[in-house]
Amino acid sequence: MAWYDEAVFYHIYPLGLTGAPKENHYEAPQHRLNSLIPWIAHVKEIGCNAIYIGPLFESVGHGYETTDYKKLDSRLGTNEDLTNYVAKCHEQGIRVILDGVFNHTGRDFLHFRISKKTGKIRLIKTGTAMSISGETTNITTDFLMRTGADITCLSS
């Protein structure tokens, strides 16, 4: 049996719990994630042995419109802050799962900006499979995306 089969999870939405601004202006990192370290003892006291935390990666707003999968959201701090937080959890016997949304991105994601500018989709090998069909208007960017076998982005 795997450890997670009997784990008792505590879910943390860090942008909300730390009072981070709703919109990311990509400014200098604010070390808000460190304010969650005292919560580790609380999580353990109420009988949980794992934390499900996220979203954590750099994003435009609510966290699920990721712009950089390799960087902690600057509203929360730095990658070193995240490493420290996970280490503190492990010191108290708490396992950590990061909530990563790898099947969609935000309008500030590098490859999305390139696609909008060039009108072409760059295929990125991710190891995942996705089936897309139909035609939608992306209301956050106001440009038409035609999807299917011939994927294009057209500025309106």
Tab-separated table of N, CA and C in Angstrom:
chain	number	residue	atom	x	y	z
A	1	MET	N	0.844	-1.175	0.000
A	1	MET	CA	0.000	0.000	0.000
A	1	MET	C	0.895	1.247	0.000
A	2	ALA	N	0.546	2.231	-0.811
A	2	ALA	CA	1.311	3.472	-0.898
A	2	ALA	C	0.979	4.386	0.284
A	3	TRP	N	1.905	5.275	0.638
A	3	TRP	CA	1.713	6.169	1.786
A	3	TRP	C	0.440	7.003	1.656
A	4	TYR	N	0.120	7.417	0.440
A	4	TYR	CA	-1.032	8.308	0.235
A	4	TYR	C	-2.372	7.593	0.362
A	5	ASP	N	-2.368	6.265	0.340
A	5	ASP	CA	-3.617	5.528	0.497
A	5	ASP	C	-4.240	5.741	1.870
A	6	GLU	N	-3.410	5.985	2.871
A	6	GLU	CA	-3.915	6.199	4.219
A	6	GLU	C	-3.612	7.599	4.749
A	7	ALA	N	-3.147	8.478	3.876
A	7	ALA	CA	-2.812	9.840	4.294
A	7	ALA	C	-4.082	10.648	4.576
A	8	VAL	N	-3.952	11.559	5.519
A	8	VAL	CA	-5.022	12.503	5.825
A	8	VAL	C	-4.485	13.871	5.383
A	9	PHE	N	-5.130	14.436	4.346
A	9	PHE	CA	-4.638	15.666	3.733
A	9	PHE	C	-5.292	16.913	4.302
A	10	TYR	N	-4.498	17.965	4.324
A	10	TYR	CA	-4.965	19.315	4.628
A	10	TYR	C	-4.695	20.120	3.366
A	11	HIS	N	-5.718	20.774	2.817
A	11	HIS	CA	-5.547	21.541	1.591
A	11	HIS	C	-5.291	23.005	1.915
A	12	ILE	N	-4.293	23.572	1.243
A	12	ILE	CA	-3.979	24.993	1.425
A	12	ILE	C	-3.988	25.672	0.061
A	13	TYR	N	-4.763	26.747	-0.037
A	13	TYR	CA	-4.739	27.643	-1.197
A	13	TYR	C	-3.864	28.827	-0.780
A	14	PRO	N	-2.566	28.789	-1.102
A	14	PRO	CA	-1.626	29.750	-0.519
A	14	PRO	C	-1.858	31.205	-0.903
A	15	LEU	N	-2.314	31.477	-2.115
A	15	LEU	CA	-2.549	32.868	-2.504
A	15	LEU	C	-3.616	33.501	-1.616
A	16	GLY	N	-4.642	32.737	-1.292
A	16	GLY	CA	-5.707	33.243	-0.429
A	16	GLY	C	-5.301	33.309	1.023
A	17	LEU	N	-4.718	32.239	1.526
A	17	LEU	CA	-4.369	32.167	2.947
A	17	LEU	C	-3.327	33.212	3.332
A	18	THR	N	-2.438	33.547	2.405
A	18	THR	CA	-1.395	34.527	2.714
A	18	THR	C	-1.812	35.957	2.414
A	19	GLY	N	-3.014	36.138	1.844
A	19	GLY	CA	-3.481	37.484	1.529
A	19	GLY	C	-2.774	38.115	0.343
A	20	ALA	N	-2.308	37.297	-0.573
A	20	ALA	CA	-1.608	37.808	-1.764
A	20	ALA	C	-2.564	38.612	-2.640
A	21	PRO	N	-2.049	39.612	-3.354
A	21	PRO	CA	-2.900	40.379	-4.269
A	21	PRO	C	-3.543	39.470	-5.308
A	22	LYS	N	-4.747	39.826	-5.743
A	22	LYS	CA	-5.467	39.000	-6.712
A	22	LYS	C	-4.820	39.032	-8.094
A	23	GLU	N	-4.128	40.096	-8.415
A	23	GLU	CA	-3.466	40.206	-9.713
A	23	GLU	C	-1.962	40.264	-9.513
A	24	ASN	N	-1.247	39.542	-10.363
A	24	ASN	CA	0.210	39.493	-10.279
A	24	ASN	C	0.793	40.584	-11.173
A	25	HIS	N	1.605	41.446	-10.588
A	25	HIS	CA	2.279	42.498	-11.346
A	25	HIS	C	3.736	42.122	-11.609
A	26	TYR	N	4.107	40.895	-11.282
A	26	TYR	CA	5.453	40.363	-11.532
A	26	TYR	C	6.532	41.263	-10.930
A	27	GLU	N	6.303	41.664	-9.715
A	27	GLU	CA	7.255	42.507	-9.002
A	27	GLU	C	8.230	41.634	-8.217
A	28	ALA	N	9.074	42.274	-7.424
A	28	ALA	CA	10.033	41.540	-6.597
A	28	ALA	C	9.281	40.543	-5.715
A	29	PRO	N	9.869	39.378	-5.480
A	29	PRO	CA	9.196	38.362	-4.657
A	29	PRO	C	8.836	38.875	-3.261
A	30	GLN	N	7.637	38.524	-2.826
A	30	GLN	CA	7.166	38.801	-1.472
A	30	GLN	C	7.143	37.459	-0.744
A	31	HIS	N	7.785	37.362	0.364
A	31	HIS	CA	8.009	36.078	1.025
A	31	HIS	C	6.819	35.652	1.893
A	32	ARG	N	5.636	35.659	1.295
A	32	ARG	CA	4.412	35.305	2.011
A	32	ARG	C	4.332	33.814	2.361
A	33	LEU	N	4.944	32.961	1.564
A	33	LEU	CA	4.868	31.523	1.832
A	33	LEU	C	5.420	31.212	3.228
A	34	ASN	N	6.395	31.979	3.666
A	34	ASN	CA	6.982	31.757	4.993
A	34	ASN	C	5.953	31.907	6.109
A	35	SER	N	4.892	32.680	5.851
A	35	SER	CA	3.854	32.849	6.882
A	35	SER	C	3.041	31.576	7.096
A	36	LEU	N	3.205	30.599	6.205
A	36	LEU	CA	2.486	29.328	6.360
A	36	LEU	C	3.235	28.318	7.221
A	37	ILE	N	4.475	28.603	7.562
A	37	ILE	CA	5.256	27.659	8.375
A	37	ILE	C	4.577	27.363	9.711
A	38	PRO	N	4.014	28.353	10.424
A	38	PRO	CA	3.316	28.034	11.680
A	38	PRO	C	2.099	27.117	11.486
A	39	TRP	N	1.526	27.095	10.303
A	39	TRP	CA	0.372	26.228	10.044
A	39	TRP	C	0.761	24.747	10.053
A	40	ILE	N	2.028	24.453	9.855
A	40	ILE	CA	2.470	23.052	9.806
A	40	ILE	C	2.143	22.356	11.131
A	41	ALA	N	2.427	23.017	12.236
A	41	ALA	CA	2.129	22.428	13.557
A	41	ALA	C	0.631	22.217	13.720
A	42	HIS	N	-0.171	23.166	13.251
A	42	HIS	CA	-1.630	23.036	13.328
A	42	HIS	C	-2.109	21.827	12.525
A	43	VAL	N	-1.563	21.683	11.330
A	43	VAL	CA	-1.937	20.550	10.466
A	43	VAL	C	-1.663	19.233	11.193
A	44	LYS	N	-0.507	19.151	11.825
A	44	LYS	CA	-0.150	17.930	12.556
A	44	LYS	C	-1.052	17.724	13.784
A	45	GLU	N	-1.337	18.801	14.493
A	45	GLU	CA	-2.167	18.716	15.702
A	45	GLU	C	-3.570	18.189	15.420
A	46	ILE	N	-4.123	18.508	14.271
A	46	ILE	CA	-5.487	18.052	13.982
A	46	ILE	C	-5.503	16.669	13.315
A	47	GLY	N	-4.328	16.025	13.225
A	47	GLY	CA	-4.270	14.651	12.760
A	47	GLY	C	-3.977	14.451	11.282
A	48	CYS	N	-3.610	15.505	10.592
A	48	CYS	CA	-3.248	15.350	9.176
A	48	CYS	C	-1.770	15.007	9.068
A	49	ASN	N	-1.431	14.240	8.043
A	49	ASN	CA	-0.027	13.889	7.833
A	49	ASN	C	0.445	14.213	6.419
A	50	ALA	N	-0.348	15.004	5.704
A	50	ALA	CA	0.024	15.422	4.355
A	50	ALA	C	-0.651	16.752	4.039
A	51	ILE	N	0.013	17.546	3.229
A	51	ILE	CA	-0.530	18.826	2.776
A	51	ILE	C	-0.612	18.792	1.260
A	52	TYR	N	-1.771	19.207	0.760
A	52	TYR	CA	-1.981	19.405	-0.673
A	52	TYR	C	-2.024	20.918	-0.844
A	53	ILE	N	-0.985	21.490	-1.462
A	53	ILE	CA	-0.861	22.942	-1.520
A	53	ILE	C	-0.774	23.435	-2.957
A	54	GLY	N	-1.519	24.464	-3.233
A	54	GLY	CA	-1.429	25.052	-4.556
A	54	GLY	C	-2.687	25.795	-4.925
A	55	PRO	N	-2.621	26.436	-6.046
A	55	PRO	CA	-1.509	26.478	-6.988
A	55	PRO	C	-0.358	27.330	-6.453
A	56	LEU	N	0.830	27.026	-6.935
A	56	LEU	CA	2.040	27.672	-6.449
A	56	LEU	C	2.865	28.370	-7.524
A	57	PHE	N	2.725	27.961	-8.758
A	57	PHE	CA	3.613	28.461	-9.801
A	57	PHE	C	3.214	29.868	-10.255
A	58	GLU	N	4.181	30.596	-10.809
A	58	GLU	CA	3.939	31.971	-11.278
A	58	GLU	C	2.715	32.006	-12.174
A	59	SER	N	1.814	32.944	-11.888
A	59	SER	CA	0.569	33.021	-12.641
A	59	SER	C	0.071	34.455	-12.726
A	60	VAL	N	-0.948	34.642	-13.534
A	60	VAL	CA	-1.533	35.958	-13.762
A	60	VAL	C	-2.367	36.414	-12.561
A	61	GLY	N	-3.233	35.538	-12.066
A	61	GLY	CA	-4.180	35.947	-11.035
A	61	GLY	C	-4.421	34.893	-9.984
A	62	HIS	N	-5.459	34.073	-10.182
A	62	HIS	CA	-5.894	33.116	-9.162
A	62	HIS	C	-4.976	31.910	-9.015
A	63	GLY	N	-3.994	31.772	-9.901
A	63	GLY	CA	-3.007	30.716	-9.748
A	63	GLY	C	-3.111	29.595	-10.746
A	64	TYR	N	-4.269	29.418	-11.340
A	64	TYR	CA	-4.442	28.319	-12.274
A	64	TYR	C	-4.198	28.737	-13.718
A	65	GLU	N	-3.789	29.974	-13.942
A	65	GLU	CA	-3.418	30.421	-15.275
A	65	GLU	C	-1.906	30.663	-15.279
A	66	THR	N	-1.185	29.555	-15.218
A	66	THR	CA	0.261	29.536	-15.027
A	66	THR	C	1.007	30.237	-16.155
A	67	THR	N	2.061	30.956	-15.757
A	67	THR	CA	2.939	31.590	-16.745
A	67	THR	C	4.355	31.046	-16.691
A	68	ASP	N	4.735	30.410	-15.594
A	68	ASP	CA	6.075	29.820	-15.486
A	68	ASP	C	6.012	28.642	-14.515
A	69	TYR	N	6.142	27.438	-15.069
A	69	TYR	CA	6.041	26.217	-14.259
A	69	TYR	C	7.286	25.926	-13.432
A	70	LYS	N	8.338	26.709	-13.610
A	70	LYS	CA	9.586	26.445	-12.900
A	70	LYS	C	9.859	27.468	-11.801
A	71	LYS	N	8.865	28.315	-11.513
A	71	LYS	CA	9.086	29.406	-10.574
A	71	LYS	C	7.897	29.554	-9.622
A	72	LEU	N	8.207	29.674	-8.343
A	72	LEU	CA	7.163	29.960	-7.362
A	72	LEU	C	6.578	31.330	-7.677
A	73	ASP	N	5.270	31.472	-7.546
A	73	ASP	CA	4.619	32.751	-7.798
A	73	ASP	C	5.304	33.824	-6.957
A	74	SER	N	5.710	34.910	-7.585
A	74	SER	CA	6.453	35.964	-6.887
A	74	SER	C	5.642	36.592	-5.758
A	75	ARG	N	4.316	36.458	-5.803
A	75	ARG	CA	3.492	36.961	-4.701
A	75	ARG	C	3.669	36.110	-3.451
A	76	LEU	N	4.234	34.906	-3.619
A	76	LEU	CA	4.447	33.994	-2.493
A	76	LEU	C	5.902	33.933	-2.048
A	77	GLY	N	6.824	34.283	-2.944
A	77	GLY	CA	8.231	34.241	-2.573
A	77	GLY	C	9.112	33.696	-3.674
A	78	THR	N	10.118	32.942	-3.251
A	78	THR	CA	11.114	32.399	-4.177
A	78	THR	C	11.098	30.875	-4.128
A	79	ASN	N	11.774	30.267	-5.075
A	79	ASN	CA	11.900	28.803	-5.064
A	79	ASN	C	12.569	28.324	-3.776
A	80	GLU	N	13.476	29.122	-3.247
A	80	GLU	CA	14.137	28.768	-1.987
A	80	GLU	C	13.130	28.756	-0.829
A	81	ASP	N	12.175	29.688	-0.855
A	81	ASP	CA	11.127	29.686	0.170
A	81	ASP	C	10.322	28.395	0.117
A	82	LEU	N	10.012	27.944	-1.101
A	82	LEU	CA	9.250	26.703	-1.257
A	82	LEU	C	10.062	25.507	-0.775
A	83	THR	N	11.327	25.467	-1.135
A	83	THR	CA	12.209	24.378	-0.679
A	83	THR	C	12.253	24.344	0.849
A	84	ASN	N	12.372	25.507	1.464
A	84	ASN	CA	12.405	25.599	2.919
A	84	ASN	C	11.087	25.141	3.531
A	85	TYR	N	9.972	25.558	2.946
A	85	TYR	CA	8.652	25.174	3.464
A	85	TYR	C	8.482	23.651	3.439
A	86	VAL	N	8.832	23.033	2.327
A	86	VAL	CA	8.705	21.578	2.211
A	86	VAL	C	9.623	20.885	3.222
A	87	ALA	N	10.833	21.401	3.390
A	87	ALA	CA	11.762	20.818	4.372
A	87	ALA	C	11.174	20.908	5.787
A	88	LYS	N	10.567	22.046	6.123
A	88	LYS	CA	9.944	22.210	7.450
A	88	LYS	C	8.791	21.223	7.633
A	89	CYS	N	8.019	20.998	6.573
A	89	CYS	CA	6.943	20.001	6.638
A	89	CYS	C	7.521	18.614	6.903
A	90	HIS	N	8.547	18.261	6.168
A	90	HIS	CA	9.160	16.937	6.315
A	90	HIS	C	9.742	16.746	7.718
A	91	GLU	N	10.299	17.813	8.283
A	91	GLU	CA	10.842	17.737	9.646
A	91	GLU	C	9.763	17.333	10.654
A	92	GLN	N	8.511	17.688	10.377
A	92	GLN	CA	7.411	17.370	11.286
A	92	GLN	C	6.609	16.157	10.813
A	93	GLY	N	7.159	15.420	9.834
A	93	GLY	CA	6.507	14.204	9.367
A	93	GLY	C	5.321	14.448	8.449
A	94	ILE	N	5.261	15.625	7.858
A	94	ILE	CA	4.167	15.976	6.957
A	94	ILE	C	4.659	15.875	5.514
A	95	ARG	N	3.977	15.083	4.717
A	95	ARG	CA	4.305	14.982	3.290
A	95	ARG	C	3.600	16.093	2.530
A	96	VAL	N	4.142	16.441	1.367
A	96	VAL	CA	3.617	17.579	0.611
A	96	VAL	C	3.381	17.172	-0.841
A	97	ILE	N	2.207	17.521	-1.348
A	97	ILE	CA	1.904	17.375	-2.768
A	97	ILE	C	1.618	18.769	-3.303
A	98	LEU	N	2.313	19.132	-4.396
A	98	LEU	CA	2.107	20.429	-5.032
A	98	LEU	C	1.014	20.312	-6.076
A	99	ASP	N	0.090	21.233	-6.037
A	99	ASP	CA	-0.992	21.294	-7.012
A	99	ASP	C	-0.457	21.984	-8.255
A	100	GLY	N	-0.199	21.210	-9.307
A	100	GLY	CA	0.282	21.761	-10.571
A	100	GLY	C	-0.742	21.525	-11.659
A	101	VAL	N	-1.060	22.568	-12.385
A	101	VAL	CA	-2.040	22.466	-13.459
A	101	VAL	C	-1.269	22.546	-14.773
A	102	PHE	N	-0.929	21.393	-15.306
A	102	PHE	CA	-0.044	21.357	-16.463
A	102	PHE	C	-0.777	21.256	-17.789
A	103	ASN	N	-2.091	21.247	-17.766
A	103	ASN	CA	-2.824	21.101	-19.022
A	103	ASN	C	-3.400	22.415	-19.532
A	104	HIS	N	-3.136	23.529	-18.846
A	104	HIS	CA	-3.512	24.832	-19.390
A	104	HIS	C	-2.620	25.911	-18.789
A	105	THR	N	-2.593	27.067	-19.464
A	105	THR	CA	-1.699	28.140	-19.056
A	105	THR	C	-2.447	29.462	-19.037
A	106	GLY	N	-1.741	30.506	-18.655
A	106	GLY	CA	-2.307	31.845	-18.644
A	106	GLY	C	-1.877	32.651	-19.855
A	107	ARG	N	-2.512	33.784	-20.024
A	107	ARG	CA	-2.245	34.622	-21.193
A	107	ARG	C	-0.823	35.165	-21.217
A	108	ASP	N	-0.121	35.154	-20.085
A	108	ASP	CA	1.258	35.634	-20.051
A	108	ASP	C	2.285	34.520	-20.238
A	109	PHE	N	1.825	33.293	-20.455
A	109	PHE	CA	2.730	32.168	-20.703
A	109	PHE	C	3.501	32.434	-21.988
A	110	LEU	N	4.812	32.239	-21.983
A	110	LEU	CA	5.679	32.566	-23.108
A	110	LEU	C	5.151	32.048	-24.441
A	111	HIS	N	4.832	30.777	-24.511
A	111	HIS	CA	4.419	30.182	-25.780
A	111	HIS	C	3.038	30.677	-26.223
A	112	PHE	N	2.199	31.068	-25.277
A	112	PHE	CA	0.902	31.642	-25.615
A	112	PHE	C	1.106	33.022	-26.244
A	113	ARG	N	2.014	33.823	-25.664
A	113	ARG	CA	2.301	35.149	-26.223
A	113	ARG	C	2.896	35.032	-27.626
A	114	ILE	N	3.778	34.053	-27.822
A	114	ILE	CA	4.367	33.836	-29.147
A	114	ILE	C	3.281	33.466	-30.146
A	115	SER	N	2.368	32.595	-29.748
A	115	SER	CA	1.285	32.174	-30.633
A	115	SER	C	0.382	33.346	-31.006
A	116	LYS	N	0.095	34.189	-30.052
A	116	LYS	CA	-0.762	35.343	-30.324
A	116	LYS	C	-0.070	36.298	-31.295
A	117	LYS	N	1.233	36.476	-31.101
A	117	LYS	CA	1.996	37.403	-31.939
A	117	LYS	C	2.180	36.871	-33.360
A	118	THR	N	2.497	35.592	-33.489
A	118	THR	CA	2.809	35.022	-34.804
A	118	THR	C	1.610	34.412	-35.506
A	119	GLY	N	0.547	34.119	-34.747
A	119	GLY	CA	-0.602	33.459	-35.342
A	119	GLY	C	-0.406	31.977	-35.528
A	120	LYS	N	0.665	31.424	-34.951
A	120	LYS	CA	0.948	29.997	-35.093
A	120	LYS	C	1.144	29.369	-33.722
A	121	ILE	N	0.713	28.143	-33.616
A	121	ILE	CA	0.892	27.386	-32.373
A	121	ILE	C	2.243	26.681	-32.425
A	122	ARG	N	3.022	26.837	-31.375
A	122	ARG	CA	4.264	26.079	-31.236
A	122	ARG	C	3.929	24.816	-30.478
A	123	LEU	N	4.177	23.694	-31.076
A	123	LEU	CA	3.920	22.430	-30.389
A	123	LEU	C	5.053	22.179	-29.414
A	124	ILE	N	4.689	21.906	-28.172
A	124	ILE	CA	5.657	21.688	-27.114
A	124	ILE	C	5.507	20.261	-26.634
A	125	LYS	N	6.572	19.493	-26.687
A	125	LYS	CA	6.510	18.104	-26.236
A	125	LYS	C	6.472	18.089	-24.709
A	126	THR	N	5.359	17.624	-24.167
A	126	THR	CA	5.188	17.627	-22.716
A	126	THR	C	5.029	16.233	-22.133
A	127	GLY	N	4.830	15.252	-22.983
A	127	GLY	CA	4.602	13.918	-22.467
A	127	GLY	C	3.143	13.679	-22.138
A	128	THR	N	2.281	14.632	-22.454
A	128	THR	CA	0.858	14.456	-22.215
A	128	THR	C	0.122	14.470	-23.541
A	129	ALA	N	-1.050	13.908	-23.563
A	129	ALA	CA	-1.868	13.886	-24.773
A	129	ALA	C	-3.119	14.711	-24.524
A	130	MET	N	-3.549	15.453	-25.534
A	130	MET	CA	-4.741	16.263	-25.380
A	130	MET	C	-5.492	16.265	-26.700
A	131	SER	N	-6.786	16.131	-26.629
A	131	SER	CA	-7.623	16.155	-27.819
A	131	SER	C	-8.420	17.450	-27.806
A	132	ILE	N	-8.288	18.234	-28.863
A	132	ILE	CA	-8.982	19.513	-28.943
A	132	ILE	C	-9.805	19.531	-30.213
A	133	SER	N	-11.027	20.010	-30.123
A	133	SER	CA	-11.837	20.159	-31.320
A	133	SER	C	-12.765	21.340	-31.151
A	134	GLY	N	-13.254	21.871	-32.264
A	134	GLY	CA	-14.186	22.982	-32.206
A	134	GLY	C	-13.511	24.320	-32.378
A	135	GLU	N	-14.246	25.375	-32.066
A	135	GLU	CA	-13.743	26.737	-32.200
A	135	GLU	C	-14.247	27.544	-31.023
A	136	THR	N	-13.362	28.277	-30.371
A	136	THR	CA	-13.766	29.062	-29.211
A	136	THR	C	-13.167	30.454	-29.277
A	137	THR	N	-13.795	31.391	-28.636
A	137	THR	CA	-13.218	32.720	-28.463
A	137	THR	C	-12.730	32.802	-27.033
A	138	ASN	N	-11.471	33.137	-26.876
A	138	ASN	CA	-10.887	33.257	-25.557
A	138	ASN	C	-11.261	34.626	-25.009
A	139	ILE	N	-12.141	34.664	-24.025
A	139	ILE	CA	-12.663	35.943	-23.543
A	139	ILE	C	-11.636	36.755	-22.769
A	140	THR	N	-10.578	36.121	-22.275
A	140	THR	CA	-9.587	36.886	-21.525
A	140	THR	C	-8.609	37.596	-22.442
A	141	THR	N	-8.479	37.154	-23.682
A	141	THR	CA	-7.533	37.799	-24.587
A	141	THR	C	-8.205	38.371	-25.817
A	142	ASP	N	-9.481	38.066	-26.014
A	142	ASP	CA	-10.254	38.598	-27.128
A	142	ASP	C	-9.659	38.292	-28.492
A	143	PHE	N	-9.184	37.102	-28.677
A	143	PHE	CA	-8.817	36.705	-30.026
A	143	PHE	C	-9.283	35.288	-30.267
A	144	LEU	N	-9.588	35.026	-31.502
A	144	LEU	CA	-10.174	33.751	-31.885
A	144	LEU	C	-9.116	32.666	-31.920
A	145	MET	N	-9.456	31.523	-31.353
A	145	MET	CA	-8.580	30.351	-31.459
A	145	MET	C	-9.353	29.281	-32.194
A	146	ARG	N	-8.860	28.869	-33.328
A	146	ARG	CA	-9.452	27.739	-34.027
A	146	ARG	C	-8.674	26.516	-33.603
A	147	THR	N	-9.397	25.504	-33.234
A	147	THR	CA	-8.723	24.309	-32.751
A	147	THR	C	-9.086	23.111	-33.595
A	148	GLY	N	-8.240	22.124	-33.574
A	148	GLY	CA	-8.440	20.913	-34.340
A	148	GLY	C	-7.111	20.481	-34.931
A	149	ALA	N	-7.153	19.780	-36.031
A	149	ALA	CA	-5.922	19.287	-36.645
A	149	ALA	C	-5.040	20.443	-37.122
A	150	ASP	N	-5.659	21.490	-37.635
A	150	ASP	CA	-4.915	22.655	-38.099
A	150	ASP	C	-5.121	23.774	-37.092
A	151	ILE	N	-4.270	23.837	-36.092
A	151	ILE	CA	-4.450	24.775	-34.993
A	151	ILE	C	-3.835	26.122	-35.356
A	152	THR	N	-4.630	27.175	-35.258
A	152	THR	CA	-4.122	28.529	-35.506
A	152	THR	C	-4.718	29.495	-34.516
A	153	CYS	N	-4.054	30.611	-34.331
A	153	CYS	CA	-4.567	31.705	-33.517
A	153	CYS	C	-4.687	32.906	-34.428
A	154	LEU	N	-5.829	33.542	-34.432
A	154	LEU	CA	-6.058	34.697	-35.300
A	154	LEU	C	-6.385	35.914	-34.454
A	155	SER	N	-5.653	36.997	-34.649
A	155	SER	CA	-5.967	38.242	-33.940
A	155	SER	C	-7.259	38.805	-34.488
A	156	SER	N	-8.080	39.338	-33.605
A	156	SER	CA	-9.350	39.911	-34.079
A	156	SER	C	-9.218	41.406	-34.281
